[in-house]
mmCIF file with all atom_site columns, C-alpha atoms in Angstrom:
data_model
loop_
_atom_site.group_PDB
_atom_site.id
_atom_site.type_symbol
_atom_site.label_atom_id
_atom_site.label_alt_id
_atom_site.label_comp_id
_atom_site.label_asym_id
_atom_site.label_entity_id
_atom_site.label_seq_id
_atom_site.pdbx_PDB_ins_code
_atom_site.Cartn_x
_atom_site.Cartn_y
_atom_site.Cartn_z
_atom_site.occupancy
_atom_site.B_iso_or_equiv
_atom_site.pdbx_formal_charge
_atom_site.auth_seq_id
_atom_site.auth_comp_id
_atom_site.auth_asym_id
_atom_site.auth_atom_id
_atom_site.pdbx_PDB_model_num
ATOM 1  C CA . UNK A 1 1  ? 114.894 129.491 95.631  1.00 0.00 ? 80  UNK A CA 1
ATOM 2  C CA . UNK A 1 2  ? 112.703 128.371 98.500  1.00 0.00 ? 81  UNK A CA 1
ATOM 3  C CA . UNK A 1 3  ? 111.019 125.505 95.967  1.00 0.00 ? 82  UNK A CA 1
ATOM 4  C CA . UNK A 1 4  ? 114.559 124.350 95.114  1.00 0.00 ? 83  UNK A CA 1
ATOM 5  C CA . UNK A 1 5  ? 114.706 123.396 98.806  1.00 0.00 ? 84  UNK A CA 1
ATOM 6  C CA . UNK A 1 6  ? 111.221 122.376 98.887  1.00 0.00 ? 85  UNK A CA 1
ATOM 7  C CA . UNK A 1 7  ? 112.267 119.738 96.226  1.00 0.00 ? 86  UNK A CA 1
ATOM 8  C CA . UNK A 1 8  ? 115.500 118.578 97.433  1.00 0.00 ? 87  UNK A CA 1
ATOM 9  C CA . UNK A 1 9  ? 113.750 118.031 100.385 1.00 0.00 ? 88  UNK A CA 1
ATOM 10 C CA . UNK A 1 10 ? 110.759 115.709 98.991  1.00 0.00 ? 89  UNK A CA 1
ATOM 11 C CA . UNK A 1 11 ? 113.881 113.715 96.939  1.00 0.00 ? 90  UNK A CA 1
ATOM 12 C CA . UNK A 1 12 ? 116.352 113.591 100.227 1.00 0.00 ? 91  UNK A CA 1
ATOM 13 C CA . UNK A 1 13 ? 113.210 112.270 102.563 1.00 0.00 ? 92  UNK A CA 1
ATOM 14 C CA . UNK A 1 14 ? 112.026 109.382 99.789  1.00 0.00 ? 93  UNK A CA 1
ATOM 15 C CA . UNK A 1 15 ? 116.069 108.359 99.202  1.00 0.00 ? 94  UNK A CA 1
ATOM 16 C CA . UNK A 1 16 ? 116.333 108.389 103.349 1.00 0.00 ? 95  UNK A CA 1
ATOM 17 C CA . UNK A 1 17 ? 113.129 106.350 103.899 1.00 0.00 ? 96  UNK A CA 1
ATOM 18 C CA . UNK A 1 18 ? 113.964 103.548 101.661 1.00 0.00 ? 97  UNK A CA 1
ATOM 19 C CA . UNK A 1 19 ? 117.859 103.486 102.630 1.00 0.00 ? 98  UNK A CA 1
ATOM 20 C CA . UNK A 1 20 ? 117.073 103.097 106.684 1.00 0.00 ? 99  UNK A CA 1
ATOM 21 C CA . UNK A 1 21 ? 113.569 101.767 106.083 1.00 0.00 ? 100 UNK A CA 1
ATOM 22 C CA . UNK A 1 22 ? 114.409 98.823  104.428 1.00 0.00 ? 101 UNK A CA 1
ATOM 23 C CA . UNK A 1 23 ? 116.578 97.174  107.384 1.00 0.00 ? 102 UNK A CA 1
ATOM 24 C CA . UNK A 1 24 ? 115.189 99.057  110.130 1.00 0.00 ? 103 UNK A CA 1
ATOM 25 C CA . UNK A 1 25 ? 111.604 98.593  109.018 1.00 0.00 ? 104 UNK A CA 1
ATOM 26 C CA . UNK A 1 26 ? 111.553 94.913  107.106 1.00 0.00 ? 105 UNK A CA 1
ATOM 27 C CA . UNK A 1 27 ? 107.757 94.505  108.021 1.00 0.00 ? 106 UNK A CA 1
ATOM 28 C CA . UNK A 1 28 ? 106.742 98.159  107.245 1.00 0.00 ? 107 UNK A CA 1
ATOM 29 C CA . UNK A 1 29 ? 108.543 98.140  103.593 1.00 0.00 ? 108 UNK A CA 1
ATOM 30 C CA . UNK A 1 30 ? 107.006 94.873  102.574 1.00 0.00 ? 109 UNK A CA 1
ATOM 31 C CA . UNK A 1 31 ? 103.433 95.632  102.694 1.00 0.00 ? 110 UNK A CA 1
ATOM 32 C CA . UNK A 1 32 ? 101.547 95.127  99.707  1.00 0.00 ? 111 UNK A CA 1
ATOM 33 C CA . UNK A 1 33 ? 100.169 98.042  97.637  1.00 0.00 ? 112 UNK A CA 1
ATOM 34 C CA . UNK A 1 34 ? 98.773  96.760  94.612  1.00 0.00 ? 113 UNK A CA 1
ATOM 35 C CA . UNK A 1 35 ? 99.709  92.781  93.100  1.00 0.00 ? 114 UNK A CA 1
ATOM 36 C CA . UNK A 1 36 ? 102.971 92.133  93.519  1.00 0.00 ? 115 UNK A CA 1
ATOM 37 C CA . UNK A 1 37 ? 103.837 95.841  94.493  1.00 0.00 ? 116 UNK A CA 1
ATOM 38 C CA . UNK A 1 38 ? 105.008 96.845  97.766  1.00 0.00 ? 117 UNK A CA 1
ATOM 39 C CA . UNK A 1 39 ? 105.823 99.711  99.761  1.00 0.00 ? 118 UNK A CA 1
ATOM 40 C CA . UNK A 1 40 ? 109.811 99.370  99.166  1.00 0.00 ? 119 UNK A CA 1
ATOM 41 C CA . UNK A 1 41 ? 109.031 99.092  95.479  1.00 0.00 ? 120 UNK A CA 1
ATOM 42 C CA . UNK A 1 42 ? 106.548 102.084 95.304  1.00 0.00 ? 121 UNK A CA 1
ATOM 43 C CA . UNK A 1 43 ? 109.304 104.343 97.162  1.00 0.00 ? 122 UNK A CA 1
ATOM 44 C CA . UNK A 1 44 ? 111.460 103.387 95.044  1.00 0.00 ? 123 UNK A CA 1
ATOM 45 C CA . UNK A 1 45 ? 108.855 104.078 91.888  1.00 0.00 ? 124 UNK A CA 1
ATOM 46 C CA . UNK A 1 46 ? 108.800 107.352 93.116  1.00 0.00 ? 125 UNK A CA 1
ATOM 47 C CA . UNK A 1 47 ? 112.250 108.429 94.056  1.00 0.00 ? 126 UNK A CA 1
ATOM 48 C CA . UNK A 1 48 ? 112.887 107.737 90.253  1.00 0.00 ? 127 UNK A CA 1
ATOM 49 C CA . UNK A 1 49 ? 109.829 109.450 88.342  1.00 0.00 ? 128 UNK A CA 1
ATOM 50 C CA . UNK A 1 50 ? 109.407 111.942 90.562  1.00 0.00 ? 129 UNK A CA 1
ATOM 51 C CA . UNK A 1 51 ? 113.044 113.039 90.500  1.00 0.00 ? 130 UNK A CA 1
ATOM 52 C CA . UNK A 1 52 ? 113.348 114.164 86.855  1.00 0.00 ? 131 UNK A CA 1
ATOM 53 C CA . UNK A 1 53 ? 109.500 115.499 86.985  1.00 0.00 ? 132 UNK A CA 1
ATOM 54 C CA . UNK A 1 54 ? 110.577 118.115 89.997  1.00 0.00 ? 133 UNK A CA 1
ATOM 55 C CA . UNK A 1 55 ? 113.889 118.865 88.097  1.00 0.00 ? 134 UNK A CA 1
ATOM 56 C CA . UNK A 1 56 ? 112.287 119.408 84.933  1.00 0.00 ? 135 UNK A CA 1
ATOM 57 C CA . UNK A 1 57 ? 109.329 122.055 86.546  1.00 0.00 ? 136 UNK A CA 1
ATOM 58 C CA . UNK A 1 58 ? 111.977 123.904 88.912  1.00 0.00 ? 137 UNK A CA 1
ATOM 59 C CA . UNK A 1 59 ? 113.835 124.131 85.411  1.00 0.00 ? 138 UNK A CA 1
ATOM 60 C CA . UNK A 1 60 ? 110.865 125.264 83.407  1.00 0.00 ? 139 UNK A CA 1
ATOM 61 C CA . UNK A 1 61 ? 109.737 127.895 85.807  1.00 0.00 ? 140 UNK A CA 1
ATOM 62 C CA . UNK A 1 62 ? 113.432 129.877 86.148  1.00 0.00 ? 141 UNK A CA 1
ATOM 63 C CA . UNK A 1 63 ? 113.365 129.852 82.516  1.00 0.00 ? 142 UNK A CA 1
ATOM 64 C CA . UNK A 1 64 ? 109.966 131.076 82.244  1.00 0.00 ? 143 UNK A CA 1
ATOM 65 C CA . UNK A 1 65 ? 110.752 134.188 84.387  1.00 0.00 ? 144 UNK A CA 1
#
């Protein structure tokens, strides 16, 4: 149980740092990463691959026990 939260809690902080980033932070969000890749966008990369990944190991290991 105490991943589950661990999770949730990686997922809630990514979806809460690009929601008020993005207006709060403008200058902060638009830094570039790599080409035309930039902080917003890599958030946002990983909010949605990282997601499904966690779900998919927090499912495999309560069916493995």
């Amino acid at each position: 149980m105490q991943r589950q939260w661990f999770y949730t809690g990686i997922i809630l902080f990514l979806f809460l740092v690009l929601v008020f980033g993005v207006p709060l932070f403008p200058e902060l969000m638009a830094i570039g990463i790599a080409g035309p890749m930039n902080l917003g966008m890599l958030i946002f990369l990983l909010l949605h691959v990282l997601t499904p990944l966690l779900a998919f190991r927090y499912l495999k290991q309560t069916q493995g026990k």
